[in-house]
Amino acid sequence: MTVTVIADAVIAGLLLLGGGFALIGSWGLAKLPSLMSRLHGPTKATTLGVGSCLVASVVYFPVHGGVWTAHELLITLFLFITAPISANLIAKAYLHGCHTAPGEQSMMAEGMPDAAENGADWATFGYDDAEEDPLSVPTGAGGKDPSA
Amino acid sequence: MKRLLPHPGLTAMLLLIWMLMLNSFSMGGLLLGAFFAVLIPVYTAAFWPDRPAMRWELPLLRFVLLVIRDIIVANFHVARLILFRRNRDLRPGWLAIPLELHSAEAITLLAGTISLTPGTVSVDISTDGRHLLVHALDVADVNAEIAHIKARYERRLLEIFR
Amino acid sequence: MSALIAAPVLLPAFAATLSLLFRRRRRWIGAGVSIGATALLLAIDLVLLGQAATGEIGIYALGDWPAPFGIVLVLDRLAAMMLVLTAALALAVSIHATLTSLDRRGWHFHPLFQFQLLGLNGAFLTGDLFNLFVFFEVLLIASYGLLLHGQGARRLTAGVQYVIVNLVGSTLFLIALGLLYGVTGTLNMADMAVRASALPIGDQGLFRAGGLLLTAVFALKAALLPLHLWLPRAYSGTAPAVAALFAIMTKVGAYAIIRTGPLIFAGAAGRYMIPAALGTMILGFAGFLAARHLRVMTAFGLIGSTAILLVAVAVFQERAMAAALYYLPHTTLAAAFLFLVTDLLIRWRGTEGDAIVVTPGYRGQQVLAALFFAGGIALAGLPPLSGFIGKLLILQATLSSSWWPAIWAAILITSLVAVIGFARAGSTLFWKSSGDAPPSPGTSGARALPLKEAAPAGFLLALMVLLTVAAGPVTAYMEAASHQIFDVADYARAVLPPASGVGS
Amino acid sequence: MHLILLALLPFLGAGWLALSPRASRDVHAGIAVAHVVAALGLLIFIAPGVLGGAPDALRLPWVPALGLDLSLRLDGLGLLFAALILGIGLLIVIYARFYLSPRDPMGKFLSLLLLFQGAMLGISLSGNILLLLVFWELTSLSSFLLIGFRSDTADGRQGARMALAVTGGGGLALIGGLLMLGHIAGSYELADVLLRGDIVRASPLYPAALLLILLGCFTKSAQFPFHFWLPHAMAAPTPVSAYLHSATMVKAGVFLLARLWPVLSGSDWWFYLVGTTGLVTMVVGAAIALFKNDLKAILAYSTVSQLGLMTMLFGFGTPAAALAGIFHLLNHSLFKAALFMNAGIVDHEAGTRDIRLLGGLARLMPITTALGTIAAASMAGLPPFGGFLSKEMMLEETVHTAWLGTHWFVPALAVIGAALSVGYSLRFIVHLYFGPRRDSYPAAPHDPPLGLWAPSAVLVALTLLVGLFPAVLTGWLVVPAAADITGGTASGFHPALWHGVTPALVMSVTAVAAGVVLLWRYAPLLRAWAALPLFEAKPVFQAGIERLVRAARWLSDTVHDGSLQRQLALLFLLAVAIGVEGIWYGGYSAGTRELLPAPPIAIIAWSLLMAATAAVALVPRQRFVTLIYISVIGLVVSLAFIHLSAPDLALTQISVETVTILLLLLALNLLPKQPVQLSSNPERVRNLVLGVAGGVTSGLAAWAVMTREPRNPISSFHWANSYSGGGGTNVVNVTLVDFRAFDTFGEIIVLGIAALTIFALLQPAARGVSGQRLRAWIADLPRSPERHPMMFAVAARLLLPLALMVGLYVFLRGHNAPGGGFIAGLIVSIALLMQYMASGFEWADQRRQIDEHALIGFGVIIAALTGVGSLVFGAPLFTSAFGYVSWPIVGKFELATAMLFDIGVALAVIGAVMLALAELSHIAQRAQKEPVEDDGPMDIDPAKLRGARP
Amino acid sequence: MIAAALIIAMGCIALAMLLNLFRLFRGPTPADRILALDTLVINSIAFIILIGIQQTTTTYFEAALLLAMVGFVGTAAYCKFLLRGDVVE
Amino acid sequence: MSIEFLVATAIGALTAGGIYLCLRARTFPVVLGLAMLSYAINLFLFAMGRLVVGKPPIYAKGVAVYTDPLPQALVLTAIVISFGMTALALVLALRTFLETGTDQVDGTPDPDLLDRENRT
């Protein structure tokens, strides 16, 4: 009985936490000023939000469903593997867009990153002065959203 | 043996995942899972040609627990930033973290950890593979932050990936 | 009933996969498998025809699930006739394609060809509406592949339209199916026929809409006005041999209308189909007269003659249906024959492709002229080929329709237009040029023995002659088939087991 | 049986000739003559019985459903006609042997001639009006080939086409008419039809049927206003003209009038239509003939005129007139064939047929002149030749005929016509044979060899004999024929050169006198004629045809303008209209099903979907962004499936969605990235209206069904039998692999074919135009230098085995829980594709270790074999079997054949998806100008970089 | 208690989705939209879990699992497209 | 507001959007339109089994309330088929664009094209 109550409390708490974090993450997504900042919301807050829900579910089913499930753990694993990569790729895409459409840089409070210490470029926009310049295509709007 | 079990760690992990998915224990399920867990790495070995030497025991577990703890903390931290900090008061910035790690797997793990933990997202790697570009949502002192990351995560990873 | 009923579906599946797996081996294996399987298919279909001719409706419950619940294959006279027609046509086309090396002008000709047959046969055999959809898709997607075989800008642009229009058609098919299932709760045609008769009045509107929509989709395949616009470009754009096979494709639409109309929808669509078919006829033969290229001409001829068929179908009466059924193989064979002749023209003439222009003489011109003349007679419905009998049957049978003056006028006038068109084209293609010097060795006339390439076309011609000579037995068969089509109760009795728990 | 042989003989000859193209001219002629003689002999053999009043008949069933039987019937009329066809045919064959030049393909010519003869004979022998139709159309077709025999001349081609168009068109009308006739009479058997004249004439359909039949007859017999094709058919070689326009082709129309006389005549309709047409034709044809200069044209128009005469006689509707008509038919055949041959001889020997260049041939070609003069005199109706007798009879009949109450009209016109015919006949004689000799002719005229003139000599002799001894020579033939026409009551046949001074004689003398005057005053008349505003029919006809073609082109090009939009718009419009129609006529009542309340989150998901939909459709943005919106739609739809208890659907939707997006992205790379504004505003409005209409209709339809109770769907059976009969608890999966495995079988084939087609489409893309375009292609997006980001590549390595494991799991549980072969196949494909994305095409392609074609093939084969396998156990195809097996350590588990089937599904899916996507990415590969150096799975591999720079 | 928490959590997720929608349409860069979509997918996973808890069924978890995997592939593909134009090269 | 209403309107909206896109003059939007239409159709077909919340078609003894599994099976088949078709249409559109240099589908008069092709 008490176990159930405690479990219920834990579940409820986790659920609230999960919902809350999901909301906060998305709130950050909506509110924060530039993409680089927005990226932080989903990668962390939302992931944890989902994670909380998943844990809640892990606790819930043995108690209420009579089954023990571990799929949630698997989902969490997947999310934890993929979320940083997604963030990484989105950031790269964004930086690439900014790099090729200089007008967008102004929106970044942090500006474009400097080159690394030893002079090597970042992978996303290296070869700036290389002869084989992939940016030679005379278009300014390619990666840019016209609505911006 | 190497042909049959190209990735023993992977095999173990797959078997674990299989049993997790099955939700119930049965001998048949275990055998089937073991069969798959052996089979799949054999097939995918070609896609993972040079795997790094890695310690699968305590340091990794410790690292994982640390990261989980940090994730939870970080979330509250970021939540606070999102909710209570005005946009213009945020101090976003770039961190170029010099790397001591060699292998792609290790660097990826580091980068993933960074992304999942406090207010930082790893963004890019330098063309010579020696620096990791990280974006921080709110950073007061860039160098201190870099040092913190290196000490907290990279050092531990160096232990795991020898 | 024996598992032979399923053979027309399974045999092409095996043949297709075999020739797919052997694609890297010698080419002739693929071709041999394909032709051999088609010949075998024809033999099997003839056996099935023999079974169906007894009047017994053959039922084959796949997976041993009884009728409305599982999928059943139904072999009645109509289905057997379509099967035989398809196999005969396919045999000619596959041999033609192999003889003319069409199958080497791109990838996967024979697998696609066999899959096409699979789709066709499945569509003719199935007694389940959704399964019909699936086989429609099989035959459509295989037809896309065949249509694009060999490629080229024109073929591709035509292909885009063909594919997209048919995709939208499939979409509508699904909507119609959904509605019908939603209202009647069944997918089996016989069961649906039984249930439809017991439908409350409040549901009948939805049922009617579903049925009409389904008919519209079939009409799209059958190229009925205003849904025929895709056909001319598609058929004239593709390789003529492929177009020859596609002559059966419009008949699949017609078949589906014939099958579902009397069974389920009680011919509700007839009142719209007759004017539409008349319009199609006029447009088809106008295009026929207007064409500047032989394959465009044939494509329009196909539209027009299919429209004649559909007029008779749209009357939804037993006699008219029998007439339509007789005309169906004829128009298929005639159009296919003419497409094959077009292909020979393109190959033998060596210049100007199939454009209706004057070219220097070439070897085989006389043979080609004779074949073309026969094709013209066939498509225009003149004696001594079967089209004439078919047309007479249709004219005679449509007298009972209130539309008969319009039908008669349309059929007779378009026949005249067809005659004029053929005379024009033929005199340009074969008469104007024949006075020129004999072929120089450099042209295709020098090729050794091109005459054997005409064998498949000759086979089709022979079939038409057979259809004429044996018109008596054939029409008797068709009358029986038509009777069977309209005997809904008999069909339902045969398909549905006596004690079907949920049926109705 | 004789009749069959008789009907077949010409065809046999034609076939023999066609199959022996290399034989010599004499052999060809011999074959032809042999067949005609044989037929003629057979006819003579049969004749006595027929003439004795017992028509020979034979009936074999052919198409009972149609009423078309192989019914042959030889009565007096048929016998007369057949005798003409065969007799003159024989002469023509002989004549042709000597007429045709060695360069002409004799075999082909005679073959066609015999074909035509067979068709004509068929008309005369048909005992079934539909069979008659068959032969009728055959004459049109074979005459088309004969007229166009000189296909190297424009005249020949045009003449042939015109003849075909007119007579073929008439033939089609005849089809209608005869079908109607048979319908009214209740039989298509000639013998039955002939007895039912009263029924027919009383029918409301009678005028229509009559009109159609007459159209057929008039076009064939070149009656005004359809007369114009006949002169142009003269482009044919002269033997053809001689045959077609004397005894056969054009007589077919008259023959049919005679044949159907008992049924159709006897009404005002008949009289005014047929009689008047014939009368007008007679006069008009004769007038034109008078002023023609080409010998064959003169003869052609005279034929028109004479045919008009016969038509008129049949039109009078009296037995006596019919008798006169049939008698004239005989006479005309004799003299006209002779005249044509004569004209041919002149053409052959003098080198021209222009009467203005000829004249004075009497000395040069005495035999020809003699024969021609006699034949022409017969044509003019001069005694003592056959033509005189029949013309007398005609004039006699006109006297008794009142036209719209006037008694003078018909006789007057008849006299005019007769006068004109005397005029042109005399002109033919005088201007051609007599008169001054020319200084020069295009060739040196002389009498031809015997073979050329003998045939016409036979005819001329006959026409003379008929004139002298009409009753003896022709009575036995004409009287039974006339009796057959009128139904057994032939009026007295008393042809004689002298009847005393009858009105006919007066008229005849008047006509001859007038004819002489016409010739005497020919020059001023010609000027007057030339001044008349007459038009040539041929240009008008051709302009008409051209206009028809132009109209057809306009119509066809306008309708089939190749616009996809139009087609789709019509399709959608039709669908909407059908929805409205169905409800309107079908009946509708609102549903009673209890509705489900919508939770807030459903509403929010819904608004997500609506917004994304609107954005996709209405917001013109980058195509790339549109894809993101599509993803949102897919996501929401998946969520809806989950919420509405359809986990299998959700799984499928999610995975298919991803693969689709991948495909779209791959394709978009090479397509234009920005939408180009092409639609005009009205089009946008049209699209919007159609879209909204379609949306409303489909939405309402869905609503209508969802709100009513289901009607005992068959799926309750599936639910009940899923576990017990199918061995699985996931009813959806059991349905897919068991209840409706056949659907699934088709479905994987569809997928396989799609992949094969994609492969076949993209394989040759690197060649030709598209290859050039590919090589010239410049990436239109700025590109980051890094191809394969490190982190992605590393993660993909880890995810691949995981995903494969998940795929296997989903596959295995499919039978009992959401999942199954299809979804598993997609998961595996996606996992592999992830490798492609992360590490590059080349790199991954080398490592995939699967052959997609084989996968597709094996997938289909496994599925099919599973289906067939059940046969071995005596169960129907695709019957599933399952059982629970207990193994010692392993424990109890289920084995089901359905699972085997599912393996086939999974393999086919993997093969198809991989093949399609790999090919598509491969094509983009070829567009890269930079050579792809395949070094590793990631661009920046720190370990390697450090190794290189220690 | 759980029921109430569920409702609140679901409400939160719903709100979060709306916010994602806002970002999805607002942009401004394509990367923003991809991020919004990615977040939407993650929120959907949470939503599916919540439905599972609400209905006390594990039937839908595979969908969530698949979504986690496949959502990533989608995001990666979009980003790859922006970076290189070519998703597979 | 009922779920039925939401689904019906969603079907309507998807259909409308699909039709609107299909009527565009370029191949890419047309393919997108087809994709949207197929979403609409999938939902439609699915809805024909009536909507049920929380009763997945997993058989268990004694369960009397379940969602109609048959439409789901049909939709599955339909999804797969429409996926294959869409893929093919897309590739075809791409291939045509490469071959002809245009992705227009609003009917360009092409007798020249025909002649050119026939000559080659």
mmCIF file of N, CA, C and O in Angstrom, chain F residues 75-113:
data_model
loop_
_atom_site.group_PDB
_atom_site.id
_atom_site.type_symbol
_atom_site.label_atom_id
_atom_site.label_comp_id
_atom_site.label_asym_id
_atom_site.label_seq_id
_atom_site.Cartn_x
_atom_site.Cartn_y
_atom_site.Cartn_z
ATOM 1 N N VAL F 75 -4.659 0.194 -44.492
ATOM 2 C CA VAL F 75 -3.858 1.413 -44.518
ATOM 3 C C VAL F 75 -2.377 1.060 -44.613
ATOM 4 O O VAL F 75 -1.621 1.710 -45.338
ATOM 5 N N LEU F 76 -2.000 0.010 -43.887
ATOM 6 C CA LEU F 76 -0.589 -0.392 -43.953
ATOM 7 C C LEU F 76 -0.199 -0.691 -45.397
ATOM 8 O O LEU F 76 0.810 -0.199 -45.903
ATOM 9 N N THR F 77 -1.020 -1.487 -46.036
ATOM 10 C CA THR F 77 -0.744 -1.790 -47.439
ATOM 11 C C THR F 77 -0.718 -0.513 -48.267
ATOM 12 O O THR F 77 0.174 -0.306 -49.099
ATOM 13 N N ALA F 78 -1.685 0.340 -47.997
ATOM 14 C CA ALA F 78 -1.767 1.574 -48.778
ATOM 15 C C ALA F 78 -0.550 2.455 -48.553
ATOM 16 O O ALA F 78 -0.020 3.061 -49.490
ATOM 17 N N ILE F 79 -0.092 2.507 -47.312
ATOM 18 C CA ILE F 79 1.086 3.339 -47.024
ATOM 19 C C ILE F 79 2.275 2.843 -47.840
ATOM 20 O O ILE F 79 2.977 3.608 -48.492
ATOM 21 N N VAL F 80 2.452 1.543 -47.782
ATOM 22 C CA VAL F 80 3.608 0.981 -48.477
ATOM 23 C C VAL F 80 3.517 1.262 -49.969
ATOM 24 O O VAL F 80 4.474 1.700 -50.607
ATOM 25 N N ILE F 81 2.342 1.015 -50.498
ATOM 26 C CA ILE F 81 2.189 1.218 -51.934
ATOM 27 C C ILE F 81 2.398 2.683 -52.294
ATOM 28 O O ILE F 81 3.113 3.011 -53.243
ATOM 29 N N SER F 82 1.803 3.546 -51.502
ATOM 30 C CA SER F 82 1.940 4.956 -51.880
ATOM 31 C C SER F 82 3.378 5.423 -51.670
ATOM 32 O O SER F 82 3.853 6.310 -52.383
ATOM 33 N N PHE F 83 4.076 4.780 -50.744
ATOM 34 C CA PHE F 83 5.492 5.120 -50.609
ATOM 35 C C PHE F 83 6.251 4.757 -51.884
ATOM 36 O O PHE F 83 6.999 5.563 -52.442
ATOM 37 N N GLY F 84 6.033 3.540 -52.336
ATOM 38 C CA GLY F 84 6.708 3.119 -53.562
ATOM 39 C C GLY F 84 6.367 4.028 -54.721
ATOM 40 O O GLY F 84 7.236 4.444 -55.491
ATOM 41 N N MET F 85 5.095 4.374 -54.792
ATOM 42 C CA MET F 85 4.646 5.205 -55.903
ATOM 43 C C MET F 85 5.252 6.605 -55.817
ATOM 44 O O MET F 85 5.685 7.182 -56.817
ATOM 45 N N THR F 86 5.233 7.153 -54.615
ATOM 46 C CA THR F 86 5.784 8.492 -54.455
ATOM 47 C C THR F 86 7.261 8.502 -54.812
ATOM 48 O O THR F 86 7.746 9.407 -55.499
ATOM 49 N N ALA F 87 7.953 7.474 -54.328
ATOM 50 C CA ALA F 87 9.379 7.410 -54.638
ATOM 51 C C ALA F 87 9.594 7.384 -56.143
ATOM 52 O O ALA F 87 10.425 8.118 -56.691
ATOM 53 N N LEU F 88 8.806 6.573 -56.784
ATOM 54 C CA LEU F 88 8.960 6.450 -58.226
ATOM 55 C C LEU F 88 8.643 7.772 -58.922
ATOM 56 O O LEU F 88 9.394 8.228 -59.799
ATOM 57 N N ALA F 89 7.549 8.379 -58.502
ATOM 58 C CA ALA F 89 7.167 9.649 -59.128
ATOM 59 C C ALA F 89 8.269 10.684 -58.936
ATOM 60 O O ALA F 89 8.609 11.437 -59.851
ATOM 61 N N LEU F 90 8.811 10.690 -57.754
ATOM 62 C CA LEU F 90 9.853 11.665 -57.464
ATOM 63 C C LEU F 90 11.076 11.432 -58.337
ATOM 64 O O LEU F 90 11.615 12.366 -58.956
ATOM 65 N N VAL F 91 11.509 10.200 -58.389
ATOM 66 C CA VAL F 91 12.691 9.901 -59.201
ATOM 67 C C VAL F 91 12.413 10.212 -60.665
ATOM 68 O O VAL F 91 13.263 10.756 -61.379
ATOM 69 N N LEU F 92 11.211 9.902 -61.056
ATOM 70 C CA LEU F 92 10.847 10.180 -62.436
ATOM 71 C C LEU F 92 10.888 11.682 -62.708
ATOM 72 O O LEU F 92 11.393 12.136 -63.746
ATOM 73 N N ALA F 93 10.371 12.436 -61.752
ATOM 74 C CA ALA F 93 10.390 13.892 -61.907
ATOM 75 C C ALA F 93 11.832 14.387 -62.022
ATOM 76 O O ALA F 93 12.167 15.208 -62.886
ATOM 77 N N LEU F 94 12.662 13.844 -61.160
ATOM 78 C CA LEU F 94 14.071 14.250 -61.175
ATOM 79 C C LEU F 94 14.713 13.884 -62.507
ATOM 80 O O LEU F 94 15.413 14.684 -63.139
ATOM 81 N N ARG F 95 14.451 12.671 -62.916
ATOM 82 C CA ARG F 95 15.057 12.173 -64.143
ATOM 83 C C ARG F 95 14.590 13.007 -65.342
ATOM 84 O O ARG F 95 15.376 13.327 -66.228
ATOM 85 N N THR F 96 13.327 13.352 -65.339
ATOM 86 C CA THR F 96 12.804 14.167 -66.424
ATOM 87 C C THR F 96 13.439 15.547 -66.403
ATOM 88 O O THR F 96 13.759 16.123 -67.445
ATOM 89 N N PHE F 97 13.599 16.059 -65.195
ATOM 90 C CA PHE F 97 14.242 17.364 -65.090
ATOM 91 C C PHE F 97 15.650 17.298 -65.660
ATOM 92 O O PHE F 97 16.085 18.194 -66.393
ATOM 93 N N LEU F 98 16.343 16.231 -65.354
ATOM 94 C CA LEU F 98 17.703 16.107 -65.873
ATOM 95 C C LEU F 98 17.698 15.965 -67.389
ATOM 96 O O LEU F 98 18.572 16.487 -68.076
ATOM 97 N N GLU F 99 16.711 15.263 -67.885
ATOM 98 C CA GLU F 99 16.700 14.994 -69.321
ATOM 99 C C GLU F 99 16.256 16.218 -70.117
ATOM 100 O O GLU F 99 16.789 16.497 -71.185
ATOM 101 N N THR F 100 15.276 16.918 -69.583
ATOM 102 C CA THR F 100 14.692 18.008 -70.368
ATOM 103 C C THR F 100 15.088 19.383 -69.871
ATOM 104 O O THR F 100 14.884 20.362 -70.571
ATOM 105 N N GLY F 101 15.600 19.457 -68.698
ATOM 106 C CA GLY F 101 15.991 20.756 -68.173
ATOM 107 C C GLY F 101 14.836 21.564 -67.632
ATOM 108 O O GLY F 101 15.004 22.713 -67.256
ATOM 109 N N THR F 102 13.670 20.995 -67.591
ATOM 110 C CA THR F 102 12.558 21.737 -67.003
ATOM 111 C C THR F 102 11.758 20.800 -66.119
ATOM 112 O O THR F 102 11.686 19.601 -66.368
ATOM 113 N N ASP F 103 11.179 21.367 -65.104
ATOM 114 C CA ASP F 103 10.319 20.546 -64.256
ATOM 115 C C ASP F 103 8.874 21.011 -64.369
ATOM 116 O O ASP F 103 8.075 20.817 -63.480
ATOM 117 N N GLN F 104 8.591 21.650 -65.491
ATOM 118 C CA GLN F 104 7.216 22.097 -65.697
ATOM 119 C C GLN F 104 6.345 20.933 -66.124
ATOM 120 O O GLN F 104 6.780 20.054 -66.845
ATOM 121 N N VAL F 105 5.120 20.962 -65.706
ATOM 122 C CA VAL F 105 4.216 19.914 -66.154
ATOM 123 C C VAL F 105 2.912 20.493 -66.680
ATOM 124 O O VAL F 105 1.921 19.812 -66.775
ATOM 125 N N ASP F 106 2.924 21.773 -67.004
ATOM 126 C CA ASP F 106 1.656 22.372 -67.412
ATOM 127 C C ASP F 106 1.461 22.330 -68.919
ATOM 128 O O ASP F 106 0.702 23.097 -69.484
ATOM 129 N N GLY F 107 2.143 21.390 -69.549
ATOM 130 C CA GLY F 107 1.822 21.175 -70.948
ATOM 131 C C GLY F 107 2.541 22.124 -71.871
ATOM 132 O O GLY F 107 2.076 23.209 -72.187
ATOM 133 N N THR F 108 3.682 21.722 -72.319
ATOM 134 C CA THR F 108 4.364 22.517 -73.323
ATOM 135 C C THR F 108 4.090 21.851 -74.658
ATOM 136 O O THR F 108 4.182 20.646 -74.773
ATOM 137 N N PRO F 109 3.721 22.623 -75.649
ATOM 138 C CA PRO F 109 3.501 22.010 -76.954
ATOM 139 C C PRO F 109 4.822 21.449 -77.465
ATOM 140 O O PRO F 109 5.829 22.155 -77.515
ATOM 141 N N ASP F 110 4.822 20.195 -77.795
ATOM 142 C CA ASP F 110 6.110 19.582 -78.098
ATOM 143 C C ASP F 110 6.133 18.765 -79.383
ATOM 144 O O ASP F 110 6.706 17.681 -79.415
ATOM 145 N N PRO F 111 5.495 19.234 -80.446
ATOM 146 C CA PRO F 111 5.666 18.481 -81.690
ATOM 147 C C PRO F 111 7.124 18.447 -82.135
ATOM 148 O O PRO F 111 7.581 17.469 -82.716
ATOM 149 N N ASP F 112 7.833 19.512 -81.845
ATOM 150 C CA ASP F 112 9.251 19.535 -82.216
ATOM 151 C C ASP F 112 10.001 18.420 -81.507
ATOM 152 O O ASP F 112 10.802 17.709 -82.088
ATOM 153 N N LEU F 113 9.670 18.321 -80.249
ATOM 154 C CA LEU F 113 10.342 17.320 -79.432
ATOM 155 C C LEU F 113 10.128 15.941 -80.045
ATOM 156 O O LEU F 113 11.043 15.150 -80.160
#
